[in-house]
C-alpha positions as a printed NumPy array, in Angstrom:
array([[ 63.362,  53.446,  96.457],
       [ 66.165,  55.695,  97.699],
       [ 68.763,  56.729,  95.124],
       [ 72.224,  58.19 ,  95.701],
       [ 74.114,  60.538,  93.388],
       [ 77.453,  62.173,  94.182],
       [ 78.393,  65.795,  93.653],
       [ 80.286,  68.415,  95.68 ],
       [ 80.06 ,  71.811,  97.323],
       [ 82.601,  74.536,  98.116],
       [ 83.632,  76.105, 101.419],
       [ 86.158,  78.877, 100.877],
       [ 88.24 ,  77.428,  98.057],
       [ 88.111,  73.845,  99.308],
       [ 85.538,  71.405,  98.002],
       [ 83.666,  68.762,  99.966],
       [ 81.596,  65.864,  98.697],
       [ 77.806,  66.169,  98.759],
       [ 75.657,  63.067,  98.591],
       [ 72.276,  63.673,  96.979],
       [ 69.687,  61.199,  98.265],
       [ 66.206,  61.018,  96.787],
       [ 63.125,  59.112,  97.893],
       [ 59.994,  58.907,  95.701],
       [ 56.918,  57.644,  97.557],
       [ 53.433,  57.117,  96.179],
       [ 51.669,  59.775,  98.19 ],
       [ 50.177,  63.214,  97.618],
       [ 52.436,  64.892,  95.006],
       [ 54.952,  67.321,  96.513],
       [ 58.625,  68.165,  96.115],
       [ 60.728,  68.895,  99.217],
       [ 64.459,  69.475,  99.557],
       [ 66.422,  69.489, 102.816],
       [ 70.121,  69.76 , 103.669],
       [ 70.897,  73.428, 104.435],
       [ 70.883,  74.766, 100.89 ],
       [ 70.969,  78.474, 100.095],
       [ 68.419,  80.243,  97.897],
       [ 70.072,  79.111,  94.651],
       [ 69.925,  75.485,  95.819],
       [ 66.286,  75.752,  96.88 ],
       [ 65.353,  77.252,  93.519],
       [ 66.819,  74.166,  91.837],
       [ 63.43 ,  72.51 ,  92.371],
       [ 61.846,  74.68 ,  89.692],
       [ 64.77 ,  74.365,  87.266],
       [ 64.81 ,  70.57 ,  87.645],
       [ 61.071,  70.212,  87.146],
       [ 61.059,  72.426,  84.036],
       [ 64.147,  70.728,  82.553],
       [ 62.528,  67.307,  82.877],
       [ 59.215,  68.378,  81.399],
       [ 60.87 ,  70.189,  78.482],
       [ 62.826,  67.021,  77.661],
       [ 59.682,  64.869,  77.651],
       [ 60.58 ,  63.24 ,  80.966],
       [ 57.537,  63.114,  83.252],
       [ 58.103,  64.483,  86.718],
       [ 56.978,  61.869,  89.28 ],
       [ 53.431,  62.447,  90.511],
       [ 54.463,  61.436,  94.004],
       [ 56.067,  62.646,  97.217],
       [ 59.636,  63.512,  96.172],
       [ 62.117,  64.106,  98.998],
       [ 65.711,  65.157,  98.25 ],
       [ 68.344,  65.258, 100.989],
       [ 71.744,  66.937, 100.569],
       [ 74.233,  65.294, 102.913],
       [ 76.   ,  66.234, 105.106],
       [ 72.849,  67.948, 106.311],
       [ 74.629,  70.288, 108.735],
       [ 76.95 ,  71.86 , 106.162],
       [ 75.79 ,  74.801, 104.089],
       [ 75.535,  74.301, 100.324],
       [ 75.39 ,  77.17 ,  97.901],
       [ 75.286,  77.821,  94.194],
       [ 73.692,  76.074,  91.254],
       [ 76.199,  73.285,  90.573],
       [ 73.988,  70.744,  92.386],
       [ 71.162,  70.95 ,  89.813],
       [ 72.295,  68.072,  87.624],
       [ 72.871,  65.686,  90.53 ],
       [ 69.452,  66.5  ,  91.979],
       [ 67.742,  65.755,  88.662],
       [ 69.595,  62.454,  88.22 ],
       [ 68.711,  61.359,  91.748],
       [ 65.022,  61.852,  90.93 ],
       [ 65.333,  59.912,  87.673],
       [ 67.085,  57.071,  89.426],
       [ 64.669,  56.95 ,  92.375],
       [ 61.694,  56.977,  89.983],
       [ 63.354,  54.095,  88.06 ],
       [ 63.57 ,  56.194,  84.911],
       [ 67.288,  55.411,  84.681],
       [ 68.943,  52.231,  86.002],
       [ 71.404,  52.378,  88.919],
       [ 73.901,  50.393,  86.848],
       [ 74.16 ,  53.237,  84.335],
       [ 75.457,  55.623,  86.983],
       [ 77.384,  53.532,  89.515],
       [ 79.319,  54.897,  92.483],
       [ 82.46 ,  56.136,  90.731],
       [ 80.878,  59.218,  89.126],
       [ 80.212,  62.791,  90.241],
       [ 77.926,  65.244,  88.46 ],
       [ 78.077,  69.047,  88.372],
       [ 76.163,  71.677,  86.479],
       [ 73.413,  74.277,  86.481],
       [ 70.318,  73.435,  84.464],
       [ 68.434,  75.806,  82.224],
       [ 64.678,  75.385,  81.867],
       [ 65.276,  73.6  ,  78.56 ],
       [ 67.802,  71.16 ,  80.012],
       [ 70.945,  72.882,  78.745],
       [ 73.916,  72.845,  81.131],
       [ 75.347,  76.208,  82.11 ],
       [ 78.857,  76.812,  83.483],
       [ 79.362,  77.097,  87.244],
       [ 81.814,  78.75 ,  89.602],
       [ 84.388,  76.649,  91.448],
       [ 84.41 ,  73.631,  89.125],
       [ 88.123,  73.016,  89.712],
       [ 87.545,  72.887,  93.487],
       [ 84.585,  70.535,  93.029],
       [ 86.489,  68.107,  90.803],
       [ 89.442,  68.068,  93.198],
       [ 87.03 ,  67.198,  96.012],
       [ 85.556,  64.375,  93.933],
       [ 89.003,  62.948,  93.235],
       [ 89.89 ,  63.15 ,  96.915],
       [ 87.109,  60.735,  97.875],
       [ 87.846,  58.339,  95.037],
       [ 85.463,  59.367,  92.246],
       [ 87.155,  58.609,  88.945],
       [ 84.692,  60.086,  86.441],
       [ 83.079,  63.516,  86.503],
       [ 80.508,  65.211,  84.295],
       [ 80.647,  68.999,  84.045],
       [ 79.164,  71.688,  81.775],
       [ 81.005,  71.799,  78.459],
       [ 82.305,  75.326,  79.121],
       [ 83.97 ,  74.056,  82.319],
       [ 85.482,  70.91 ,  80.784],
       [ 88.911,  72.398,  80.049],
       [ 89.16 ,  73.748,  83.605],
       [ 88.146,  70.392,  85.115],
       [ 90.539,  68.439,  82.876],
       [ 93.466,  70.081,  84.669],
       [ 92.942,  67.557,  87.499],
       [ 95.005,  64.404,  87.051],
       [ 93.546,  60.968,  87.691],
       [ 89.97 ,  61.848,  86.771],
       [ 88.139,  61.27 ,  83.49 ],
       [ 86.265,  64.47 ,  82.613],
       [ 83.287,  64.664,  80.268],
       [ 81.99 ,  68.009,  79.084],
       [ 78.21 ,  67.954,  78.697],
       [ 76.115,  70.54 ,  76.873],
       [ 72.616,  69.266,  77.716],
       [ 70.605,  66.765,  79.717],
       [ 69.731,  64.857,  76.55 ],
       [ 73.405,  64.508,  75.665],
       [ 74.205,  63.173,  79.134],
       [ 71.41 ,  60.59 ,  79.051],
       [ 72.548,  59.438,  75.613],
       [ 76.04 ,  58.881,  77.001],
       [ 74.856,  57.059,  80.127],
       [ 72.667,  54.698,  78.098],
       [ 75.46 ,  54.068,  75.596],
       [ 73.582,  55.465,  72.611],
       [ 76.088,  58.245,  71.908],
       [ 79.232,  58.159,  74.078],
       [ 81.033,  61.422,  74.798],
       [ 84.737,  62.054,  74.274],
       [ 86.712,  62.841,  77.466],
       [ 88.313,  66.255,  77.787],
       [ 92.126,  66.217,  77.995],
       [ 94.471,  68.927,  79.296],
       [ 97.837,  69.355,  77.61 ],
       [100.4  ,  70.406,  80.244],
       [102.833,  71.514,  77.559],
       [100.462,  74.359,  76.731],
       [100.911,  75.633,  80.288],
       [104.684,  75.701,  79.872],
       [104.453,  77.606,  76.58 ],
       [102.045,  80.213,  77.903],
       [104.003,  80.716,  81.121],
       [107.077,  81.913,  79.208],
       [105.452,  85.15 ,  78.016],
       [105.24 ,  88.541,  79.758],
       [102.568,  91.176,  79.097],
       [104.782,  94.203,  79.886],
       [108.54 ,  94.42 ,  79.45 ],
       [110.954,  96.049,  81.878],
       [113.024,  97.425,  79.006],
       [110.211,  99.905,  78.305],
       [111.101, 101.831,  81.495],
       [113.617, 104.617,  80.891],
       [116.139, 105.345,  83.628],
       [115.333, 104.342,  87.232],
       [118.235, 101.884,  87.364],
       [118.189, 101.622,  91.163],
       [114.455, 100.979,  91.208],
       [114.837,  98.192,  88.633],
       [117.543,  96.602,  90.766],
       [115.29 ,  96.814,  93.822],
       [112.422,  95.157,  91.942],
       [114.75 ,  92.355,  90.828],
       [115.675,  91.719,  94.462],
       [112.018,  91.865,  95.463],
       [111.094,  89.34 ,  92.784],
       [113.914,  86.986,  93.759],
       [112.895,  86.958,  97.414],
       [109.176,  87.715,  97.33 ],
       [109.679,  90.948,  99.291],
       [107.151,  93.754,  99.755],
       [108.026,  97.074,  98.101],
       [107.181, 100.739,  98.62 ],
       [108.02 , 103.281,  95.911],
       [107.946, 107.   ,  96.737],
       [108.396, 109.616,  94.065],
       [106.812, 112.524,  92.201],
       [104.02 , 112.036,  89.661],
       [105.303, 110.665,  86.358],
       [108.447, 109.089,  87.8  ],
       [107.366, 105.642,  86.598],
       [106.091, 104.016,  89.799],
       [102.999, 102.459,  88.25 ],
       [104.898, 101.517,  85.105],
       [107.49 ,  99.637,  87.153],
       [104.864,  97.897,  89.273],
       [102.99 ,  96.614,  86.221],
       [106.198,  95.048,  84.921],
       [106.976,  93.237,  88.155],
       [104.913,  90.113,  87.27 ],
       [107.066,  89.689,  84.157],
       [110.24 ,  89.218,  86.231],
       [108.732,  87.066,  88.956],
       [109.787,  83.391,  89.032],
       [107.95 ,  81.1  ,  86.65 ],
       [104.599,  79.949,  87.981],
       [104.822,  76.231,  88.732],
       [101.875,  73.966,  87.961],
       [100.881,  73.517,  91.632],
       [100.815,  77.287,  92.174],
       [ 98.773,  77.727,  89.004],
       [ 96.16 ,  75.245,  90.231],
       [ 95.953,  76.959,  93.626],
       [ 95.486,  80.412,  92.103],
       [ 93.017,  79.077,  89.539],
       [ 90.857,  77.669,  92.349],
       [ 90.527,  81.168,  93.816],
       [ 89.567,  82.759,  90.5  ],
       [ 87.168,  79.911,  89.754],
       [ 85.336,  80.294,  93.075],
       [ 85.141,  84.043,  92.468],
       [ 83.588,  83.526,  89.035],
       [ 86.454,  85.464,  87.424],
       [ 88.225,  82.648,  85.597],
       [ 88.555,  83.387,  81.872],
       [ 90.828,  80.482,  80.943],
       [ 91.205,  76.851,  81.884],
       [ 94.296,  77.486,  84.027],
       [ 96.173,  80.618,  85.038],
       [ 99.569,  80.707,  83.36 ],
       [100.805,  84.077,  84.645],
       [101.106,  85.334,  88.181],
       [ 98.107,  87.453,  89.209],
       [ 98.427,  91.228,  89.315],
       [ 95.667,  92.972,  91.229],
       [ 95.394,  96.751,  91.405],
       [ 92.275,  97.742,  93.392],
       [ 91.104, 101.348,  93.462],
       [ 91.568, 103.297,  96.684],
       [ 87.77 , 103.385,  97.184],
       [ 87.693,  99.581,  97.528],
       [ 85.743,  98.39 , 100.573],
       [ 87.217,  96.229, 103.322],
       [ 85.086,  93.245, 102.255],
       [ 86.25 ,  93.562,  98.641],
       [ 89.867,  93.768,  99.775],
       [ 89.971,  91.128, 102.521],
       [ 87.081,  88.883, 101.481],
       [ 83.756,  88.046, 103.072],
       [ 80.147,  88.932, 102.502],
       [ 76.968,  87.095, 103.496],
       [ 78.122,  84.246, 101.249],
       [ 81.891,  84.684, 101.713],
       [ 83.962,  85.276,  98.599],
       [ 87.736,  85.798,  98.194],
       [ 88.935,  89.392,  98.316],
       [ 91.664,  91.161,  96.37 ],
       [ 94.411,  89.88 ,  98.672],
       [ 93.432,  86.293,  97.858],
       [ 93.023,  87.   ,  94.147],
       [ 96.626,  88.248,  94.328],
       [ 97.781,  84.946,  95.883],
       [101.093,  83.834,  94.305],
       [101.268,  87.206,  92.584],
       [101.248,  90.939,  93.217],
       [ 98.841,  93.256,  95.044],
       [ 99.541,  96.81 ,  93.844],
       [ 98.208,  99.715,  95.887],
       [ 98.701, 102.9  ,  93.889],
       [ 98.489, 106.162,  95.857],
       [ 98.781, 104.278,  99.144],
       [ 97.809, 107.2  , 101.446],
       [ 94.48 , 107.551,  99.608],
       [ 93.359, 104.148, 100.919],
       [ 91.539, 104.328, 104.235],
       [ 93.825, 103.699, 107.169],
       [ 91.566, 100.976, 108.543],
       [ 91.83 ,  99.179, 105.196],
       [ 95.617,  99.295, 105.005],
       [ 95.894,  98.241, 108.661],
       [ 93.764,  95.183, 107.897],
       [ 96.552,  93.984, 105.587],
       [ 98.991,  93.536, 108.451],
       [ 97.812,  90.107, 109.606],
       [ 97.558,  88.552, 106.098],
       [101.038,  89.875, 105.308],
       [102.4  ,  87.992, 108.305],
       [100.355,  84.791, 108.063],
       [ 99.911,  84.365, 104.302],
       [ 96.202,  83.648, 104.739],
       [ 93.002,  85.247, 105.981],
       [ 90.131,  83.678, 107.89 ],
       [ 86.645,  85.101, 107.374],
       [ 84.1  ,  84.271, 110.065],
       [ 80.372,  84.767, 109.58 ],
       [ 77.312,  83.497, 111.418],
       [ 76.828,  80.57 , 109.023],
       [ 80.363,  80.066, 107.778],
       [ 84.036,  80.202, 108.681],
       [ 86.314,  79.993, 105.671],
       [ 90.036,  80.35 , 105.078],
       [ 91.505,  81.912, 101.97 ],
       [ 95.209,  81.818, 101.048],
       [ 96.755,  85.274, 100.74 ],
       [100.468,  84.875, 100.105],
       [101.17 ,  87.864,  97.896],
       [103.773,  90.516,  97.249],
       [102.548,  93.915,  98.4  ],
       [103.749,  96.68 ,  96.087],
       [102.811, 100.234,  97.071],
       [103.354, 103.542,  95.306],
       [102.838, 107.038,  96.67 ],
       [103.764, 110.657,  96.236],
       [105.794, 112.294,  99.024],
       [102.947, 114.763,  99.605],
       [ 99.607, 115.839,  98.139],
       [101.138, 117.941,  95.381],
       [103.942, 115.427,  94.845],
       [106.859, 117.883,  95.062],
       [107.965, 117.529,  98.684],
       [111.769, 117.175,  98.757],
       [112.137, 118.046,  95.07 ],
       [115.135, 120.118,  93.994],
       [113.468, 121.418,  90.834],
       [109.871, 122.11 ,  91.874],
       [108.345, 123.943,  94.805],
       [106.078, 122.055,  97.162],
       [102.789, 123.901,  97.742],
       [101.876, 121.863, 100.826],
       [102.353, 123.211, 104.338],
       [104.446, 121.155, 106.792],
       [101.23 , 120.153, 108.587],
       [ 99.656, 118.975, 105.32 ],
       [102.739, 116.935, 104.465],
       [102.688, 115.362, 107.931],
       [ 98.984, 114.493, 107.712],
       [ 99.493, 112.977, 104.266],
       [102.419, 110.82 , 105.332],
       [100.768, 109.805, 108.606],
       [ 98.079, 107.974, 106.651],
       [100.692, 105.235, 106.335],
       [101.298, 103.681, 109.743],
       [104.6  , 102.603, 111.216],
       [103.539,  98.961, 111.696],
       [102.623,  98.718, 107.995],
       [105.933, 100.296, 106.951],
       [107.717,  97.819, 109.204],
       [106.278,  95.009, 107.063],
       [107.624,  96.479, 103.828],
       [111.103,  95.103, 103.191],
       [112.24 ,  97.366, 100.362],
       [111.642, 101.128, 100.205],
       [112.727, 103.007,  97.099],
       [112.773, 106.722,  96.356],
       [112.329, 107.53 ,  92.669],
       [113.433, 110.806,  91.185],
       [111.932, 112.456,  88.111],
       [112.965, 111.042,  84.733],
       [115.355, 113.356,  82.891],
       [115.158, 114.432,  79.254],
       [118.392, 112.561,  78.537],
       [116.857, 109.374,  79.932],
       [113.952, 109.745,  77.547],
       [115.793, 110.89 ,  74.4  ],
       [119.48 , 110.206,  74.982],
       [121.676, 107.558,  73.433],
       [121.46 , 105.332,  76.486],
       [120.79 , 101.783,  75.29 ],
       [117.539, 100.113,  76.237],
       [117.56 ,  98.35 ,  79.567],
       [117.453,  94.617,  80.07 ],
       [114.361,  92.742,  79.017],
       [112.04 ,  91.13 ,  81.546],
       [113.083,  87.673,  80.314],
       [116.764,  88.393,  81.062],
       [115.977,  89.639,  84.549],
       [113.601,  86.737,  85.172],
       [116.388,  84.311,  84.255],
       [118.518,  85.726,  87.089],
       [115.548,  85.618,  89.439],
       [114.936,  81.959,  88.582],
       [118.604,  81.159,  89.236],
       [118.412,  82.885,  92.622],
       [115.277,  80.927,  93.54 ],
       [116.968,  77.693,  92.438],
       [120.006,  78.575,  94.564],
       [117.725,  79.094,  97.573],
       [115.791,  75.911,  96.816],
       [119.007,  73.918,  96.763],
       [120.05 ,  75.417, 100.078],
       [116.768,  74.465, 101.669],
       [116.477,  71.193,  99.742],
       [112.969,  72.083,  98.639],
       [113.369,  71.024,  95.025],
       [112.417,  73.386,  92.196],
       [109.091,  74.511,  93.681],
       [108.298,  78.073,  94.676],
       [110.179,  79.439,  97.659],
       [110.787,  82.968,  98.912],
       [113.147,  84.355, 101.511],
       [110.409,  86.762, 102.558],
       [108.557,  83.769, 104.041],
       [111.411,  82.725, 106.338],
       [110.347,  82.257, 109.945],
       [112.458,  83.867, 112.719],
       [113.994,  80.457, 113.467],
       [114.867,  79.966, 109.791],
       [116.407,  83.445, 109.673],
       [118.809,  82.458, 112.455],
       [119.661,  79.217, 110.693],
       [120.062,  80.311, 107.091],
       [120.983,  84.017, 107.154],
       [124.64 ,  83.459, 108.046],
       [126.795,  86.622, 108.129],
       [130.532,  86.93 , 107.694],
       [132.44 ,  88.953, 110.301],
       [132.325,  92.257, 108.422],
       [128.575,  91.952, 107.805],
       [127.95 ,  91.054, 111.447],
       [129.766,  94.183, 112.603],
       [127.818,  96.338, 110.141],
       [124.48 ,  94.936, 111.298],
       [125.376,  95.488, 114.952],
       [126.027,  99.15 , 114.286],
       [122.951,  99.583, 112.103],
       [120.634,  98.039, 114.689],
       [121.267, 100.816, 117.204],
       [121.88 , 103.726, 114.816],
       [118.731, 103.047, 112.764],
       [116.57 , 102.116, 115.746],
       [115.477,  98.837, 114.172],
       [112.696,  96.74 , 115.633],
       [113.08 ,  92.965, 115.871],
       [110.871,  92.651, 112.789],
       [112.933,  95.25 , 110.913],
       [116.129,  93.434, 111.865],
       [114.847,  90.15 , 110.463],
       [113.516,  91.764, 107.307],
       [116.906,  93.309, 106.56 ],
       [118.465,  89.869, 106.945],
       [115.886,  88.333, 104.599],
       [116.59 ,  90.96 , 101.926],
       [120.333,  90.506, 102.386],
       [119.876,  86.747, 101.995],
       [118.123,  87.361,  98.671],
       [120.901,  89.663,  97.46 ],
       [123.409,  86.952,  98.383],
       [121.308,  84.403,  96.467],
       [121.44 ,  86.606,  93.361],
       [125.226,  86.596,  93.756],
       [125.109,  82.833,  94.475],
       [126.956,  83.383,  97.745],
       [126.423,  80.854, 100.564],
       [127.001,  83.529, 103.228],
       [125.811,  87.123, 103.511],
       [128.73 ,  89.479, 102.941],
       [129.119,  93.104, 103.971],
       [128.177,  94.44 , 100.521],
       [125.004,  92.351, 100.504],
       [123.969,  93.629, 103.92 ],
       [124.854,  97.243, 103.081],
       [122.574,  97.164, 100.039],
       [119.769,  95.633, 102.1  ],
       [120.109,  98.356, 104.745],
       [119.947, 101.054, 102.063],
       [116.412,  99.888, 101.234],
       [115.183, 100.604, 104.786],
       [115.954, 104.319, 105.035],
       [112.885, 106.11 , 103.682],
       [110.78 , 105.684, 106.798],
       [113.358, 107.799, 108.652],
       [113.696, 110.353, 105.855],
       [109.989, 110.984, 105.323],
       [108.377, 109.819, 108.574],
       [111.294, 110.462, 110.984],
       [110.72 , 107.057, 112.51 ]])
């Protein structure tokens, strides 16, 4: 008898259905498994055998053949264990076909005692099961809340093989897991760090508000202690609210990476890798490809502190993902695509000692040392950064004066949300996420409409500033965001002038 059990595998962050077929024939006892499984899949044979024996279920003394279809697609991980075991039970007629049916999918790693352990990528697997019409899924109990996020599927959290068999036979039915979407809305309204904590730096706060409203990349240059890192860590708190679809997409990435600590992400990711991070850790890849930092920052912020300390080859590898919003990793046995639509926020000192250009402190670096330090940041990368801000040192009066506390992150986020809604109405995209930074060149021509005074200003700036075509479009995108914050249908001269002021540091420090 040949049995069929349904489960799923993961390629990148997308799931695909796996059909587990098992044939038990009365021959010399052996246990074979085919279907292009990795080491973890092949080792499932021993976990399955031990789990059955330790639950007083005799392993068939026969020729057991398990096939994982499609046979030409690589399967990895331990989530196939449960489906493999059930296919053997069904083929050996230890459990009736009617108890399983064709509407169910099974996921989970087995311990030697038959307990179910949590697995990576459960959200991706359940989405794949729903896509092909499976209406009921069984997952490890620790993954039940994550799986319940998927609409249209009944999710059962299972703690052990014995518990599952009791449910399938009707002896002790399980209770389905349910996700409460209102809990997502409540959690999404909180911010870990508040912008009002930052003293002074009014211009930098304004620039970050514009960046948040349009999804623009930011570079902050200033001396040590000016507040660059502090500002960057508060950026997620003023970003637009994370919609449910974005939350699911980001959760899939964290789930596949094995880094998910909650059922669903409710805050935009903030990733801050160290400057010693390898290219594989940043971009993604490996022998069994995994998402890198740029994908973990999808729908959120990638913060590179001390930008020149990162290897130049590493920062140059960010150029293509910044343009395309995704990265494709190709290996001998796999080719996977990971989303990578993130805001790049960079911070750096103006030189090694941090005092270059300071009025109050003397720079101890030679002109050649300053040039070498700054040249670690390439022109093409700078060209992809929309907003460049120079921060000065914080004064004593800023720290101890009577100046009232700045606006809270919630107040700034409210303006950012209004600007996004204004843009969404203009583009008729509903209330979903949208950013001016993602405008294509054709969309820039269509939607970044200038009045006469702004057009004249841009014409003069194009030649005097030596703008590239990319720099020209990025100024227009930033100006469009500033106009959205002012709820103006056209870009006016004051909007464009402010946008141009955020593109001057590459000429001041790099003379480009």
